[in-house]
Short mmCIF file of C-alpha atoms and ligand atoms in Angstrom, two decimals:
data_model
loop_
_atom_site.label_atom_id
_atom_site.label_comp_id
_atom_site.label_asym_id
_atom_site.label_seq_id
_atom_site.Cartn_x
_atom_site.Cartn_y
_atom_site.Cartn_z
CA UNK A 893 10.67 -39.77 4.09
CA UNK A 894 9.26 -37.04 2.32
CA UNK A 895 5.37 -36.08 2.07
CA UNK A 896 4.63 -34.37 5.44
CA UNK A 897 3.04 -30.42 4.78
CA UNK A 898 0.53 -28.82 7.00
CA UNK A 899 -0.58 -25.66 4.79
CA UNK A 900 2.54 -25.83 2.71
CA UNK A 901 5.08 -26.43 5.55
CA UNK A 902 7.14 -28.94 5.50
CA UNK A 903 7.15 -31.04 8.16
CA UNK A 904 9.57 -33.40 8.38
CA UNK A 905 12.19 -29.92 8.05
CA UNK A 906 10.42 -29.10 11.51
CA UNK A 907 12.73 -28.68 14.70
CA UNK A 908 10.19 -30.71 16.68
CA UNK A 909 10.43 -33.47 14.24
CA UNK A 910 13.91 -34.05 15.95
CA UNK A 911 12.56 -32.88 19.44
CA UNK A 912 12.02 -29.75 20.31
CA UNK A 913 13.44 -27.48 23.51
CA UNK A 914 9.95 -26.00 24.34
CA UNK A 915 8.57 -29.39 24.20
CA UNK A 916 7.91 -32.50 26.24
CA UNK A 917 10.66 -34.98 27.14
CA UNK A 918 9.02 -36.90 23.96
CA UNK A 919 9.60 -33.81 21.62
CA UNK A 920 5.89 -33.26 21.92
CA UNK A 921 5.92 -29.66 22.24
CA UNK A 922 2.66 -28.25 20.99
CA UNK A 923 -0.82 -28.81 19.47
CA UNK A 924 -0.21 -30.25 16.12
CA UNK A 925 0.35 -33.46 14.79
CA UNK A 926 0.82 -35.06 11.15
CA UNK A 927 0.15 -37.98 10.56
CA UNK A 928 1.03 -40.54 7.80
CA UNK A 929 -1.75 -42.34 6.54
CA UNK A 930 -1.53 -45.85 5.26
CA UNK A 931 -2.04 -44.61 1.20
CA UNK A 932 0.83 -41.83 1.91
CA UNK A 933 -1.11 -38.88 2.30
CA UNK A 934 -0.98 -36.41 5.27
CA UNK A 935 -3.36 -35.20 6.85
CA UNK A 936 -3.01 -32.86 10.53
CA UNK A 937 -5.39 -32.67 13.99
CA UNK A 938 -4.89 -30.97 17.16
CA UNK A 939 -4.12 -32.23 20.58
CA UNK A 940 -7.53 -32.34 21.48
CA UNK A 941 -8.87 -34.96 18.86
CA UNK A 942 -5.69 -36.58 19.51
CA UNK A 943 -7.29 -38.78 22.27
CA UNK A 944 -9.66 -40.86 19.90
CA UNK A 945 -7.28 -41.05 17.31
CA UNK A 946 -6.66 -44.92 17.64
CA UNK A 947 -5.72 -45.20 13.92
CA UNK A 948 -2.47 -47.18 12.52
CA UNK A 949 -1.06 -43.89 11.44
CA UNK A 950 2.55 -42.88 12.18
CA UNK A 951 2.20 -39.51 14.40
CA UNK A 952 4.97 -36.79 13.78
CA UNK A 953 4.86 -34.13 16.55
CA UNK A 954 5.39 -30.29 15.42
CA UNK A 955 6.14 -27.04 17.17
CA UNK A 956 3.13 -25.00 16.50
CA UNK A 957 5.37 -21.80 16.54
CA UNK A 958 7.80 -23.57 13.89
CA UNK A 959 4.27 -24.13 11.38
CA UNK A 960 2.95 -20.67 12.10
CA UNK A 961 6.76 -19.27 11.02
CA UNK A 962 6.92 -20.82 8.09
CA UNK A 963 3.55 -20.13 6.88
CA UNK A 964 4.43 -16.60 6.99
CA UNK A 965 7.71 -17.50 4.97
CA UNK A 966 5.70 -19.74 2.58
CA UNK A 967 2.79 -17.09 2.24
CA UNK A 968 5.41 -13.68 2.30
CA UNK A 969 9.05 -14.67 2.07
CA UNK A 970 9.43 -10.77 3.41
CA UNK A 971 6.98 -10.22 6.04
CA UNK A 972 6.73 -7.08 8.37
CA UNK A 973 5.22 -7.94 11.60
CA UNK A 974 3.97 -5.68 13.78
CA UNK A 975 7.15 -5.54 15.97
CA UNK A 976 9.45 -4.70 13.00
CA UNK A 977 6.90 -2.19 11.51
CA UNK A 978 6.68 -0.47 15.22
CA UNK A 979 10.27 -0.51 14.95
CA UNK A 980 10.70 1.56 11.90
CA UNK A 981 7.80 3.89 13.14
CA UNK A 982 10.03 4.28 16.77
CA UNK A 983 13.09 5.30 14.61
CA UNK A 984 11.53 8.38 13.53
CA UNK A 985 9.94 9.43 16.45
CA UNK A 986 12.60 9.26 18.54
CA UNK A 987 14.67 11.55 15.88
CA UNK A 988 12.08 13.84 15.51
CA UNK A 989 9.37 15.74 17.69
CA UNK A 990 6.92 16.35 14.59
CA UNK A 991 3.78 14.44 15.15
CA UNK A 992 2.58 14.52 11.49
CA UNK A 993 -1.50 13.94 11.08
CA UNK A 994 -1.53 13.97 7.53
CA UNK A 995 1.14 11.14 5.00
CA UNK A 996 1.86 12.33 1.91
CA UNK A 997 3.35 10.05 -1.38
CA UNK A 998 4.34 11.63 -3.89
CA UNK A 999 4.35 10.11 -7.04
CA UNK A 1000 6.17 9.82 -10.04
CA UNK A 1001 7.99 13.20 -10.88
CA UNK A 1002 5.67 14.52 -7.79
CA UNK A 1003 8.61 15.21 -5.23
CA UNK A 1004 8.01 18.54 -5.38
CA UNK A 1005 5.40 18.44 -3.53
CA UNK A 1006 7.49 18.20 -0.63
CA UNK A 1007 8.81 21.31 -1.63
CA UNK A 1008 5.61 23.21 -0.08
CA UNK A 1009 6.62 21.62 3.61
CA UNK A 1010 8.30 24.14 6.17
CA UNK A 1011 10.73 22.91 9.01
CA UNK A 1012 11.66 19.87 7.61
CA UNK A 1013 13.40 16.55 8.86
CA UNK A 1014 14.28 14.57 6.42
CA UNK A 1015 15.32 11.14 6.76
CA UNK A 1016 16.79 8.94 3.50
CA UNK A 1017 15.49 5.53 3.06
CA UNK A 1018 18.72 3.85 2.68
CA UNK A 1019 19.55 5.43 6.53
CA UNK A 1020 16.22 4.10 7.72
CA UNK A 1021 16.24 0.48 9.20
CA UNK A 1022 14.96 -2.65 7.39
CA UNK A 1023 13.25 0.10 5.12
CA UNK A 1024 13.39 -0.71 1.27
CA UNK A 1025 14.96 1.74 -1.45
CA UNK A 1026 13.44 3.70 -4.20
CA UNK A 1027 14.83 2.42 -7.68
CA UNK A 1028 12.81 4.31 -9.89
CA UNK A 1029 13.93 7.53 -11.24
CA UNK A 1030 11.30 10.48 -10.54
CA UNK A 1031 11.75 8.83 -6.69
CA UNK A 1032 14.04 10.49 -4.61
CA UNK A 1033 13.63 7.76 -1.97
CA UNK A 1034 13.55 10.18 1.19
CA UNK A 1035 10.90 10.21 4.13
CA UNK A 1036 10.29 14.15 5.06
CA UNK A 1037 8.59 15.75 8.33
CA UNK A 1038 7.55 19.04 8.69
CA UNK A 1039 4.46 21.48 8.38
CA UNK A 1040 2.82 22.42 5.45
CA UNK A 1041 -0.04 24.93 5.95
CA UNK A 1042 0.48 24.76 9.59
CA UNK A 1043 -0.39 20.93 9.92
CA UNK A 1044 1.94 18.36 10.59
CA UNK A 1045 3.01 15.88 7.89
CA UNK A 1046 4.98 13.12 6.57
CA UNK A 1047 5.92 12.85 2.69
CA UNK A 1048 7.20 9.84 1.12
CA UNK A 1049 9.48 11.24 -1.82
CA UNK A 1050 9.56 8.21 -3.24
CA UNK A 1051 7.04 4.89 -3.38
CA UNK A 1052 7.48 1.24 -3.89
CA UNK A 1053 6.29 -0.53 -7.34
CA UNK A 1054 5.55 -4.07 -7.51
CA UNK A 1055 7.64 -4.19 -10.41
CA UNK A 1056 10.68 -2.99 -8.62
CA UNK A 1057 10.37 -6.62 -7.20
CA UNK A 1058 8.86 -6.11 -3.96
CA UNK A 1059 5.76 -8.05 -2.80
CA UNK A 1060 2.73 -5.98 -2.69
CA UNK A 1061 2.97 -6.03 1.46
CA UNK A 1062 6.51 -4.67 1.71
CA UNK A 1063 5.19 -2.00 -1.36
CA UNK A 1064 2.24 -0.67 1.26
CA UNK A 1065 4.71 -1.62 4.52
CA UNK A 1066 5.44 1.85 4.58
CA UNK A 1067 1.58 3.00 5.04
CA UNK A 1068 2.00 1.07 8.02
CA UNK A 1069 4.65 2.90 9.20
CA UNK A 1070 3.31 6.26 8.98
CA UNK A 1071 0.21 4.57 10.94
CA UNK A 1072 2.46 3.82 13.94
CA UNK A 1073 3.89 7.51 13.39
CA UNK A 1074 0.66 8.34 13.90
CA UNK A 1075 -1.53 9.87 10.81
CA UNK A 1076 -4.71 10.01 10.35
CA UNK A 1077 -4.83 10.98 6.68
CA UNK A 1078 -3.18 9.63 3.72
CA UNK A 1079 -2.80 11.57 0.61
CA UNK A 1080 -1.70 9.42 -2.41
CA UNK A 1081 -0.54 10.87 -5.57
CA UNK A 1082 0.09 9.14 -8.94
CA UNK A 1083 1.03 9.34 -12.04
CA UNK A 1084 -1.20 7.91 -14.35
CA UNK A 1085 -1.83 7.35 -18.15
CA UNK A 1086 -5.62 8.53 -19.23
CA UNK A 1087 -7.64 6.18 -20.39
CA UNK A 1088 -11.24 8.38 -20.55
CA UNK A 1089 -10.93 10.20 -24.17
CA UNK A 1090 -12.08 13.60 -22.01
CA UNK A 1091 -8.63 13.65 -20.37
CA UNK A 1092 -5.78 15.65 -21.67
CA UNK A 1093 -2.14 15.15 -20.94
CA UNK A 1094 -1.44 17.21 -17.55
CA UNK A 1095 -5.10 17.07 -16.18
CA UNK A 1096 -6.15 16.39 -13.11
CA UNK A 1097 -8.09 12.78 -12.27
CA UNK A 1098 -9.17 13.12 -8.50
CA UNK A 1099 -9.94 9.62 -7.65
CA UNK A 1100 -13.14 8.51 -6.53
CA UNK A 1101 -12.60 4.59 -6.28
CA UNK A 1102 -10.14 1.60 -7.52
CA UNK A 1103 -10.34 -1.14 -9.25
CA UNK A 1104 -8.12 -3.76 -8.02
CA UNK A 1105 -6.99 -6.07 -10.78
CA UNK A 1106 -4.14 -7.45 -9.20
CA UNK A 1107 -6.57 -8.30 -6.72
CA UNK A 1108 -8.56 -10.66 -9.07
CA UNK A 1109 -5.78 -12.83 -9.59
CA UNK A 1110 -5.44 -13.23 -5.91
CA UNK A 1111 -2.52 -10.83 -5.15
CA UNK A 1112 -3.09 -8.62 -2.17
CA UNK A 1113 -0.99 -6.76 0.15
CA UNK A 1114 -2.86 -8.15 3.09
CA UNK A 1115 -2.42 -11.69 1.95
CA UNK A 1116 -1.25 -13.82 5.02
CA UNK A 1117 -1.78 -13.88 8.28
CA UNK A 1118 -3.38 -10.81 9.59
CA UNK A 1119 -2.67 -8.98 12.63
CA UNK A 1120 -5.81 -7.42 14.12
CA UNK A 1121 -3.24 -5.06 15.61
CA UNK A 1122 -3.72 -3.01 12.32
CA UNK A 1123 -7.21 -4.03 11.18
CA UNK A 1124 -9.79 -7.01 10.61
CA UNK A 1125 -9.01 -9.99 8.33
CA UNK A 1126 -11.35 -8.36 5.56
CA UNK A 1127 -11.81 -4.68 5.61
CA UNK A 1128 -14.37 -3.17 3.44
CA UNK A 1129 -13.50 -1.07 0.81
CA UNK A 1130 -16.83 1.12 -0.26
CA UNK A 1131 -15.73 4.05 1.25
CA UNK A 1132 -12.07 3.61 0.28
CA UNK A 1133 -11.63 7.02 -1.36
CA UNK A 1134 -13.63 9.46 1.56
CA UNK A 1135 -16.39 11.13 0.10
CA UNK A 1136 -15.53 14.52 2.35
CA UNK A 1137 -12.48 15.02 1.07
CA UNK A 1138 -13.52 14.20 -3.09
CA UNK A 1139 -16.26 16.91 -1.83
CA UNK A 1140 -13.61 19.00 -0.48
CA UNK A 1141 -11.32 18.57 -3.74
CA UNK A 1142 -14.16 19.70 -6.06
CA UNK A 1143 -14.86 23.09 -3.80
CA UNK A 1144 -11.23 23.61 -3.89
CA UNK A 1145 -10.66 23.07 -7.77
CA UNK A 1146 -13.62 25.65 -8.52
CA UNK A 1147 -11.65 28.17 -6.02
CA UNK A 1148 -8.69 27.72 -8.36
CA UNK A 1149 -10.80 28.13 -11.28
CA UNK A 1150 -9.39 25.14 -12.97
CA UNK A 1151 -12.61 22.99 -13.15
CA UNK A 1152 -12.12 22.25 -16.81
CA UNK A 1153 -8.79 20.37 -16.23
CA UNK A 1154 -9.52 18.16 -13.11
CA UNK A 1155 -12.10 15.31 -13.37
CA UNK A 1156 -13.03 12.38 -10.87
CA UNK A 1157 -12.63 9.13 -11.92
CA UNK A 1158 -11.67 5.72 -11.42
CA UNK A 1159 -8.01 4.30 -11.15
CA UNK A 1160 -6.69 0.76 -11.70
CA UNK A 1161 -3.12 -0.58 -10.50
CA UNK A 1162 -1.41 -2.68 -12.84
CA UNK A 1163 1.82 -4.66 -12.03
CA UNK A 1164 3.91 -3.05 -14.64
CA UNK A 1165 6.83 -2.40 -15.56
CA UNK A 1166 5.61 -2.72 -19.06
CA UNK A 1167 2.74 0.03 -20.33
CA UNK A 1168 -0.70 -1.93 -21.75
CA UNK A 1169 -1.71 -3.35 -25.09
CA UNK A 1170 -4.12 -1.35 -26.77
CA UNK A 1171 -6.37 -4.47 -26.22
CA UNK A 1172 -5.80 -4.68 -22.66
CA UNK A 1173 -6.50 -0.83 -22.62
CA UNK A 1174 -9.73 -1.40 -24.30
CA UNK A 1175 -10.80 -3.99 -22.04
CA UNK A 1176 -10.09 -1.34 -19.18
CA UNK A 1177 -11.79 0.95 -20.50
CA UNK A 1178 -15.13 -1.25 -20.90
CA UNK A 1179 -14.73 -1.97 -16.97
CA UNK A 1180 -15.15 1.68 -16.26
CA UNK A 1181 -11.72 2.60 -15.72
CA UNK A 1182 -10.47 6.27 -16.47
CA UNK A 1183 -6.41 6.25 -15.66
CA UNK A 1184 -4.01 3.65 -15.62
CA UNK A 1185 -1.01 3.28 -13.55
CA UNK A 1186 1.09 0.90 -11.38
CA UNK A 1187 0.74 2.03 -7.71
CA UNK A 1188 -1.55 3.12 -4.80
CA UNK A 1189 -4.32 0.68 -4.95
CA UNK A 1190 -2.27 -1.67 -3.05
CA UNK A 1191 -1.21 1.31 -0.35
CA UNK A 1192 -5.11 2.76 -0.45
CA UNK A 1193 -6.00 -1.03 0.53
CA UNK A 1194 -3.10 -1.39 3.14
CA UNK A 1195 -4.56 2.45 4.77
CA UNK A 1196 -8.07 1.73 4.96
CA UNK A 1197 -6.94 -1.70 6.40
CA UNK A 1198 -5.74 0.42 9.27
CA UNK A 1199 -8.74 2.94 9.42
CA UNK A 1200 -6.52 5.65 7.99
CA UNK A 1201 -9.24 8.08 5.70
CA UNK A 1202 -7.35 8.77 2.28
CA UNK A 1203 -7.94 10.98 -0.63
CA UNK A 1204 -5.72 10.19 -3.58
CA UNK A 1205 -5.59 12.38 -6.95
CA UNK A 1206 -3.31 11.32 -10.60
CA UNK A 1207 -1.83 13.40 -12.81
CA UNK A 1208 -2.78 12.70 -16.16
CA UNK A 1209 1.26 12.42 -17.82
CA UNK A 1210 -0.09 10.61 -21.11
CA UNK A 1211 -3.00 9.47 -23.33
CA UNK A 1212 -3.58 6.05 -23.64
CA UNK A 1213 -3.53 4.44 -26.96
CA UNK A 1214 -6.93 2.69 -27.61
CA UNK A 1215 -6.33 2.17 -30.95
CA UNK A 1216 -3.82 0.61 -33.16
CA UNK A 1217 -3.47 3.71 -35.39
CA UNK A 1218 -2.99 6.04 -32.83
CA UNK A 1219 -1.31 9.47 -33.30
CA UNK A 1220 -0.24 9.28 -29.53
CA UNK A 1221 3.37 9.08 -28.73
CA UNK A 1222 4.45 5.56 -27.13
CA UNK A 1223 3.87 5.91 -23.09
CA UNK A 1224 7.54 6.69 -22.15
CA UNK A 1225 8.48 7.09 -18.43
CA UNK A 1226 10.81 10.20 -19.63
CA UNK A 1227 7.29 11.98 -20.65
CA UNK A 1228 6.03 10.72 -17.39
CA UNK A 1229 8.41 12.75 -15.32
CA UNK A 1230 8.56 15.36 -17.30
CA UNK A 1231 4.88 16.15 -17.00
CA UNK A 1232 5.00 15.52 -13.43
CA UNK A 1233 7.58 18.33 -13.28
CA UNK A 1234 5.96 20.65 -15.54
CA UNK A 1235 2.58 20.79 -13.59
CA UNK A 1236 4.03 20.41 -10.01
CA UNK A 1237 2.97 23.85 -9.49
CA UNK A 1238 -0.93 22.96 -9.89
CA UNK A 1239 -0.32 20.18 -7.84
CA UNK A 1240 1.35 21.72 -5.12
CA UNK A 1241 -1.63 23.93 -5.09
CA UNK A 1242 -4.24 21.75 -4.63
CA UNK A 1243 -2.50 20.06 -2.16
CA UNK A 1244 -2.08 22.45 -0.23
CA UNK A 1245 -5.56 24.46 -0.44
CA UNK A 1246 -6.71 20.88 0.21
CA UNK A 1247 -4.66 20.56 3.92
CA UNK A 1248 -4.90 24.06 4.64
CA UNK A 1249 -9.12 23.07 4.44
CA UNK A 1250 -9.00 19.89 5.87
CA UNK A 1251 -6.85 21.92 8.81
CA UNK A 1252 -9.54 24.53 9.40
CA UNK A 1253 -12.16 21.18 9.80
CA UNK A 1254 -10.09 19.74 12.40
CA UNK A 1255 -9.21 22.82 14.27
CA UNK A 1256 -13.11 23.32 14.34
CA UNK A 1257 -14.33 19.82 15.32
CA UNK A 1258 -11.71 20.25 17.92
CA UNK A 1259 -13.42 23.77 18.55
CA UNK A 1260 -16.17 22.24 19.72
CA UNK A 1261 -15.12 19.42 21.72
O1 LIG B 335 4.65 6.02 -8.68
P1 LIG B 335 3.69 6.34 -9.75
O2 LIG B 335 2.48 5.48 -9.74
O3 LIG B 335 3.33 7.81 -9.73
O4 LIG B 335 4.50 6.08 -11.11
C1 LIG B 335 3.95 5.79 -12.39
C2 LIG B 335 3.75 4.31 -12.54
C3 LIG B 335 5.16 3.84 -12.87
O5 LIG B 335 5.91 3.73 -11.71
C4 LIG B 335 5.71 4.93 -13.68
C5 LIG B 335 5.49 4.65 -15.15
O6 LIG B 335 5.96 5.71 -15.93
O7 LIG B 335 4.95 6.11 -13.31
#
């Protein structure tokens, strides 16, 4: 017999179809029930309608723990729950005493920005249970705790692209994580091709908001079930991108004096690995977008999900080609890097001027407490 799905699941696969050892002596072991109806089709109730239902249909009885399983399978083949997340996040705490406030990611050709953190504990993501692995070069693939201007933090030297061939939840997963280690802040950095005409190769692009294509073609990291654990089943995202801290950013670039190469704008996450058509570039470009890349949305999604407050900024590593005669060099992941590495220094500096501010703000709110 074949035919029998509640939500995807296959039924008649079901331990409970063959009697279950939580159940009843009848293998009736929870609140669901498919039934067969005469024209083949299947449809499901629960125990408690079960008492009128006087119909001809065959009724199939099926662990409700077995169906909620394999929705997760059938919805994320590689979900985190809770536990398993909580297990990564104990892992590091009980190797280190740091309590970071503040998660760093560095992006691509970024890991230098680690290099500004004092004291460090570093852990590599191959040594870290269940924890994925950086394949991208311009990723070292290591989780680092330390201080950097006096605060606590945790930097990811290395992030997770969809491309890489990791669902968008195991790509954020380890936003999560730094949750349970307990953060506050997340500070995402990208690299990101520059799509406004005003942005030269190396600028700055803090970002002031997202726009989530994958999203529109129903890919999200906080597709399936959701654990209330970590947030609501659907978070708002107006204040994704915390207005204090873009505030904070501009004060901070005017102290450097390098207002003319930092703009604020808005980012888009594309699933990569390839680089855009010049007509897909266009199109962005006519939706208001300003950089292009292949990350963060998804882990600025997954953080506000969990109430973390996050300020992201991209370095601009190319121009994007909006037309077909373009002088622009071909986007090239070699450039990428090598821009990343050539302006680490400005980026270091914001960074930092940025946490040693934010620092002073907490130390004062807690001031006068
Ligand atoms: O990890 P990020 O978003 O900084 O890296 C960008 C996007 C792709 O991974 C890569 C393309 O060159 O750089």
């Amino acid at each position: 017999m074949t035919g029998f799905t509640i939500n995807g699941t296959d039924l008649l696969k079901s331990k409970a179809l063959n009697g279950s050892a939580n159940g009843d002596a009848n293998g009736r072991s929870n609140n669901y029930i498919a039934e067969e109806c005469p024209n083949g089709a299947t449809s499901s109730t629960s125990n408690a309608n079960n008492a009128n239902n006087n119909n001809n249909s065959q009724q199939i009885y099926v662990d409700e723990a077995e169906v909620e399983n394999r929705m997760k399978m059938v919805i994320n083949e590689e979900n985190y729950s809770y536990e398993l997340i909580k297990e990564i996040a104990d892992y590091f705490l009980e190797r280190t005493s740091i309590r970071p406030v503040i998660g760093i990611i560095c992006g691509s050709g970024l890991n230098s920005l680690a290099d500004h953190i004092t004291d460090i504990q570093a852990f590599d993501y191959k040594d870290i249970p269940n924890f994925p692995v950086s394949t991208v070069e311009g990723h070292v693939g290591r989780m680092i705790f330390g201080y950097l201007e006096g605060m606590p933090v945790v930097a990811m030297q290395g992030r997770f692209h969809y491309y890489e061939g990791y669902p968008l939840a195991k790509c954020s997963m380890p936003v999560r994580v730094l949750k349970l280690v307990g953060i506050k802040y997340l500070f995402a950095t990208n690299a990101a091709g520059g799509l406004n005409p005003k942005y030269k190769v190396g600028d700055i692009m803090i970002v002031r908001d997202h726009i989530n294509i994958m999203g529109f073609a129903g890919n999200s990291p906080l597709q399936g079930p959701n654990d209330p654990r970590f947030g609501p089943r659907f978070p708002p995202m107006t204040n994704a991108y915390d207005r204090h801290l873009v505030r904070k950013a501009r004060k901070v670039v005017r102290e450097m004096g390098i207002e003319n190469d930092v703009h604020e704008g808005v980012y888009t996450c594309l699933g990569g690995p390839n680089y855009e058509t010049v007509a897909e570039l266009k199109m962005l470009r006519i939706m208001g977008v300003d950089a292009v890349g292949m990350s963060t949305v998804h882990e600025v999604i997954t953080a506000r999900h969990c109430d973390l407050t996050v300020f992201a900024f991209s370095l601009i590593t190319n121009k994007c080609a909006t037309d077909y005669d373009s002088s622009e060099e071909d986007a090239n992941h070699e450039e990428v890097v090598m821009v990343g590495k050539s302006r680490q220094s400005i980026c270091g500096e914001l960074m930092c001027r940025m946490i040693r501010d934010l620092a002073q703000d907490i130390q004062q709110k807690n001031g006068k407490k």
